Short mmCIF file of C-alpha atoms in Angstrom, two decimals:
data_model
loop_
_atom_site.label_atom_id
_atom_site.label_comp_id
_atom_site.label_asym_id
_atom_site.label_seq_id
_atom_site.Cartn_x
_atom_site.Cartn_y
_atom_site.Cartn_z
CA MET A 24 116.45 166.92 134.10
CA ASN A 25 118.95 165.33 136.47
CA SER A 26 116.94 162.14 136.73
CA ILE A 27 116.79 161.89 132.91
CA ILE A 28 120.62 162.03 132.75
CA GLY A 29 120.70 159.48 135.55
CA VAL A 30 118.44 157.09 133.64
CA ILE A 31 120.53 157.48 130.48
CA LEU A 32 123.74 156.70 132.39
CA LEU A 33 122.10 153.69 134.05
CA PHE A 34 121.01 152.43 130.65
CA ILE A 35 124.51 152.83 129.16
CA GLY A 36 125.91 151.00 132.18
CA LEU A 37 123.49 148.12 131.76
CA LEU A 38 124.29 147.87 128.06
CA PHE A 39 128.05 147.65 128.67
CA ASN A 40 127.58 145.14 131.47
CA LEU A 41 125.52 143.05 129.06
CA PHE A 42 128.30 143.19 126.42
CA GLY A 43 130.81 142.20 129.07
CA CYS A 44 128.76 139.16 130.03
CA ILE A 45 128.24 138.10 126.40
CA GLY A 46 131.99 138.43 125.90
CA LEU A 47 132.63 136.21 128.91
CA ILE A 48 130.65 133.45 127.22
CA ARG A 49 131.72 133.95 123.60
CA PHE A 50 135.49 134.49 123.83
CA PRO A 51 137.64 131.36 123.55
CA ASP A 52 140.17 131.53 126.42
CA VAL A 53 141.02 133.07 129.79
CA TYR A 54 142.91 136.05 128.39
CA ASN A 55 140.23 137.26 126.02
CA ARG A 56 137.53 136.63 128.58
CA LEU A 57 139.41 138.82 131.02
CA GLN A 58 139.49 141.57 128.39
CA ALA A 59 135.71 141.56 128.23
CA GLY A 60 135.33 141.00 131.96
CA THR A 61 137.50 143.92 133.04
CA LYS A 62 136.82 146.64 130.52
CA CYS A 63 133.14 146.43 129.72
CA VAL A 64 132.05 145.56 133.23
CA THR A 65 134.15 148.24 134.92
CA LEU A 66 132.96 151.00 132.62
CA GLY A 67 129.39 149.75 132.89
CA THR A 68 129.43 149.76 136.67
CA SER A 69 131.16 153.16 136.83
CA SER A 70 128.55 154.60 134.54
CA MET A 71 125.80 153.26 136.80
CA LEU A 72 127.49 154.78 139.87
CA LEU A 73 127.78 158.11 138.07
CA GLY A 74 124.08 157.84 137.31
CA MET A 75 123.51 157.52 141.08
CA LEU A 76 125.25 160.90 141.54
CA PHE A 77 122.74 162.50 139.15
CA PHE A 78 119.82 160.85 140.96
CA PHE A 79 120.80 161.83 144.49
CA GLY A 80 122.82 165.01 143.87
CA PHE A 81 125.71 165.87 146.21
CA SER A 82 124.19 164.04 149.16
CA GLU A 83 125.52 161.12 151.19
CA ALA A 84 124.62 158.39 148.67
CA GLY A 85 125.81 160.38 145.64
CA ILE A 86 129.28 161.16 147.00
CA LYS A 87 129.78 157.62 148.26
CA ALA A 88 128.87 156.28 144.82
CA VAL A 89 131.42 158.58 143.16
CA ILE A 90 134.34 157.71 145.43
CA THR A 91 133.66 154.04 144.78
CA ILE A 92 134.65 154.58 141.12
CA PRO A 93 138.44 155.00 141.64
CA LEU A 94 138.40 152.04 144.04
CA LEU A 95 136.66 149.94 141.41
CA PHE A 96 139.14 150.99 138.69
CA LEU A 97 142.20 150.18 140.80
CA SER A 98 140.91 146.88 142.19
CA ALA A 99 139.65 145.65 138.80
CA SER A 100 142.96 146.34 137.08
CA VAL A 101 144.98 144.73 139.87
CA ALA A 102 142.71 141.67 139.82
CA ALA A 103 143.01 141.36 136.02
CA HIS A 104 146.77 141.68 136.27
CA ALA A 105 147.02 138.96 138.93
CA LEU A 106 144.67 136.57 137.10
CA ILE A 107 146.36 136.93 133.71
CA ARG A 108 149.87 136.49 135.12
CA GLY A 109 148.74 133.50 137.17
CA SER A 110 147.10 131.77 134.22
CA TYR A 111 150.15 132.36 132.01
CA ILE A 112 152.50 130.82 134.54
CA PHE A 113 150.00 127.97 135.04
CA GLY A 114 150.41 127.23 131.32
CA VAL A 115 147.25 128.34 129.50
CA LYS A 116 148.01 128.87 125.78
CA ILE A 117 147.32 132.18 124.02
CA GLY A 118 144.92 131.23 121.24
CA ASP A 119 145.73 128.67 118.54
CA GLN A 120 148.47 130.65 116.81
CA PRO A 121 149.66 133.62 118.84
CA ILE A 122 150.89 136.46 116.61
CA LYS A 123 153.57 137.49 119.05
CA ASP A 124 154.63 136.18 122.45
CA ASP A 125 157.45 138.11 124.10
CA TYR A 126 156.65 136.93 127.59
CA LYS A 127 157.40 133.28 126.83
CA GLU A 128 161.22 133.57 126.85
CA GLN A 129 161.10 135.54 130.08
CA VAL A 130 159.04 132.88 131.86
CA GLU A 131 161.25 130.11 130.49
CA THR A 132 164.46 131.75 131.70
CA ASP A 133 162.83 132.27 135.11
CA GLU A 134 161.97 128.57 135.30
CA LYS A 135 165.53 127.59 134.35
CA ASN A 136 166.92 129.81 137.09
CA GLU A 137 164.60 128.24 139.62
CA VAL A 138 165.71 124.72 138.66
CA LYS A 139 169.36 125.69 139.09
CA MET B 22 156.36 164.12 156.79
CA LYS B 23 155.65 161.10 154.60
CA TYR B 24 153.55 159.47 157.32
CA ILE B 25 151.60 162.66 158.10
CA THR B 26 150.63 163.17 154.44
CA PHE B 27 149.56 159.55 154.13
CA PHE B 28 147.55 159.85 157.35
CA LEU B 29 145.72 162.97 156.13
CA ILE B 30 144.83 161.35 152.82
CA LEU B 31 143.50 158.22 154.51
CA PHE B 32 141.56 160.24 157.07
CA LEU B 33 139.94 162.42 154.41
CA PHE B 34 139.01 159.29 152.50
CA TRP B 35 137.43 157.78 155.60
CA LEU B 36 135.38 160.92 156.25
CA LEU B 37 134.13 160.98 152.66
CA LEU B 38 133.31 157.28 152.73
CA THR B 39 131.36 157.32 156.00
CA PHE B 40 130.00 160.88 155.54
CA GLU B 41 129.33 161.49 159.22
CA LEU B 42 130.93 164.00 161.61
CA SER B 43 130.25 162.48 165.04
CA VAL B 44 133.06 162.13 167.60
CA ALA B 45 132.90 158.32 167.60
CA ASN B 46 133.28 158.21 163.84
CA ILE B 47 136.26 160.58 163.81
CA ILE B 48 138.04 158.54 166.50
CA THR B 49 137.41 155.28 164.62
CA GLY B 50 138.76 156.82 161.42
CA ALA B 51 141.87 158.16 163.12
CA VAL B 52 142.63 154.79 164.75
CA ALA B 53 142.04 152.90 161.50
CA SER B 54 144.30 155.30 159.57
CA LEU B 55 147.01 154.99 162.23
CA ILE B 56 146.95 151.20 162.06
CA THR B 57 147.12 151.37 158.26
CA ILE B 58 150.15 153.69 158.17
CA LEU B 59 151.85 151.55 160.80
CA PHE B 60 151.77 148.57 158.45
CA PHE B 61 151.81 150.13 154.98
CA GLY B 62 153.40 153.56 155.52
CA LYS B 63 156.76 152.40 154.21
CA TYR B 64 155.27 151.57 150.80
CA PHE B 65 154.00 155.11 150.29
CA VAL B 66 155.69 157.46 147.78
CA ASN B 67 159.03 158.75 149.03
CA ASP B 68 159.01 162.27 147.67
CA VAL B 69 155.99 163.83 149.41
CA LYS B 70 156.93 167.37 148.33
CA LYS B 71 155.29 166.55 145.01
CA PHE B 72 151.90 166.63 146.72
CA PHE B 73 152.20 170.40 147.11
CA HIS B 74 152.88 171.32 143.49
CA PRO B 75 149.66 172.73 141.99
CA HIS B 76 150.65 172.11 138.36
CA ARG B 77 150.67 168.36 139.03
CA TYR B 78 146.98 168.54 139.97
CA PHE B 79 146.26 170.48 136.79
CA TRP B 80 147.85 167.71 134.70
CA LEU B 81 146.00 165.11 136.76
CA ILE B 82 142.69 166.67 135.72
CA VAL B 83 143.79 166.82 132.06
CA TYR B 84 144.91 163.19 132.32
CA THR B 85 141.57 162.13 133.79
CA PHE B 86 139.76 163.41 130.71
CA VAL B 87 142.28 161.90 128.29
CA PHE B 88 141.96 158.60 130.12
CA LEU B 89 138.16 158.66 130.13
CA TRP B 90 138.13 159.31 126.38
CA GLU B 91 140.55 156.44 125.72
CA CYS B 92 138.56 154.21 128.07
CA LEU B 93 135.32 154.94 126.22
CA LYS B 94 136.95 154.13 122.87
CA ALA B 95 138.32 150.91 124.38
CA ASN B 96 134.91 149.83 125.50
CA PHE B 97 133.34 150.38 122.11
CA ASP B 98 136.23 148.49 120.53
CA VAL B 99 135.85 145.48 122.84
CA ALA B 100 132.03 145.58 122.64
CA TYR B 101 132.34 145.51 118.82
CA ARG B 102 134.55 142.42 118.99
CA VAL B 103 132.11 140.78 121.39
CA ILE B 104 129.00 141.20 119.26
CA HIS B 105 130.63 140.74 115.83
CA PRO B 106 129.57 137.28 114.51
CA ALA B 107 133.09 136.32 113.36
CA MET B 108 134.84 137.62 116.52
CA PRO B 109 137.85 139.43 114.95
CA ILE B 110 140.53 138.69 117.57
CA LYS B 111 144.27 138.21 117.08
CA PRO B 112 145.75 137.83 120.55
CA GLY B 113 149.41 138.08 121.53
CA ILE B 114 151.78 139.40 124.17
CA VAL B 115 154.02 142.36 123.34
CA LYS B 116 156.93 143.91 125.20
CA VAL B 117 157.13 147.69 125.61
CA LYS B 118 159.92 149.78 127.08
CA LEU B 119 159.01 151.99 130.04
CA ASN B 120 160.18 155.59 130.29
CA LEU B 121 158.85 156.20 133.81
CA LYS B 122 161.11 155.79 136.82
CA THR B 123 158.95 156.12 139.94
CA GLY B 124 156.95 153.20 141.33
CA ILE B 125 153.65 155.04 141.54
CA GLY B 126 153.94 156.33 137.98
CA ARG B 127 154.50 152.79 136.74
CA THR B 128 151.59 151.48 138.78
CA ILE B 129 149.20 154.05 137.37
CA LEU B 130 150.48 153.40 133.83
CA ALA B 131 149.91 149.66 134.26
CA ALA B 132 146.40 150.22 135.61
CA SER B 133 145.59 152.65 132.77
CA ILE B 134 146.84 150.19 130.16
CA THR B 135 144.67 147.48 131.69
CA MET B 136 141.63 149.72 131.29
CA THR B 137 142.14 150.72 127.61
CA PRO B 138 141.79 149.25 124.08
CA GLY B 139 142.05 145.50 124.41
CA THR B 140 145.25 145.57 126.45
CA ILE B 141 146.02 144.00 129.84
CA THR B 142 149.31 144.37 131.69
CA VAL B 143 150.80 140.96 132.41
CA ASP B 144 154.04 141.80 134.17
CA ILE B 145 156.72 144.43 134.71
CA ILE B 146 160.29 143.13 134.64
CA GLU B 147 163.06 145.71 135.03
CA ASP B 148 162.39 148.35 132.36
CA PHE B 149 159.93 146.40 130.26
CA ILE B 150 156.21 146.02 130.56
CA TYR B 151 154.53 142.93 129.08
CA ILE B 152 151.07 143.48 127.63
CA HIS B 153 148.43 141.06 126.39
CA TRP B 154 146.76 142.55 123.33
CA ILE B 155 143.42 141.30 122.03
CA TYR B 156 144.18 142.42 118.45
CA VAL B 157 147.85 142.83 117.53
CA HIS B 158 147.72 145.61 114.92
CA SER B 159 151.41 145.45 114.00
CA THR B 160 154.52 143.60 115.11
CA ASP B 161 156.79 146.66 114.81
CA PRO B 162 157.97 147.65 118.33
CA GLU B 163 157.97 151.39 117.62
CA VAL B 164 154.44 151.45 116.29
CA TYR B 165 152.87 149.50 119.12
CA SER B 166 154.87 151.26 121.85
CA LYS B 167 153.45 154.54 120.64
CA LYS B 168 149.98 153.07 120.36
CA ILE B 169 149.88 151.49 123.81
CA SER B 170 151.84 153.59 126.24
CA GLY B 171 152.90 156.70 124.32
CA ARG B 172 149.66 158.56 124.79
CA PHE B 173 149.73 158.20 128.60
CA GLU B 174 153.42 158.46 129.40
CA ASN B 175 153.80 162.15 128.63
CA TYR B 176 151.01 163.10 131.00
CA LEU B 177 152.14 160.71 133.73
CA LYS B 178 155.67 162.14 133.52
CA ARG B 179 154.28 165.58 134.24
CA ILE B 180 152.19 164.30 137.13
CA PHE B 181 154.54 161.96 138.95
CA GLU B 182 158.08 162.97 137.98
#
């Protein structure tokens, strides 16, 4: 029974990882690619690690797999945050016509202050 | 007090990660934790008394399930946009006011936002958090504040403040 749940979780993980990779190719710019790259891939990998817990039970490998999940969540979100902020300051545009861009004025005022 | 709590957390984490109770392993873990708190201890949360309130742990468990549910929805949402032939995206950056005061609460909120429906935290400046949104549903500040951070903030307030 446990190994069936494990296989199902592994399968879900693979599926989400696949969607994440397709998104990386299909989306037009850095920002949207990061959306696919962080969310789908993190959930996919977490689901696989949870599947490991069902395979091995509460043994060495199972517990190690589970405590990797919070590490993965924190590091993935921090990496996404750093990449997206870096690419904005570098000057990548948000799509062809951004609906709303509140960050622009903030960055511009920062630049002015630096020049002064 | 602050340093001891941090040390215990790190040490427990080391033991779980290595999963071995030999003397050599315990000494290595203790030394590694000591070196870590020497360098990073000052960045740890200031009010350690909060670690000993049981109701905070209760809300943490509730929050975990709320977060997992939101995360699952987010993944289906993004997966749908990925495989849809026309790719229905409408990206933009919105500005949301923060109601949390503590640093750790804000950090966890930013990380949670990054992991849920098409939103990534770009920056926190003073009391505002800037969020990249893959599909801007509305340009009304009240509506999107509620949609993005409202569902997490109440729980995080109970946990961290």
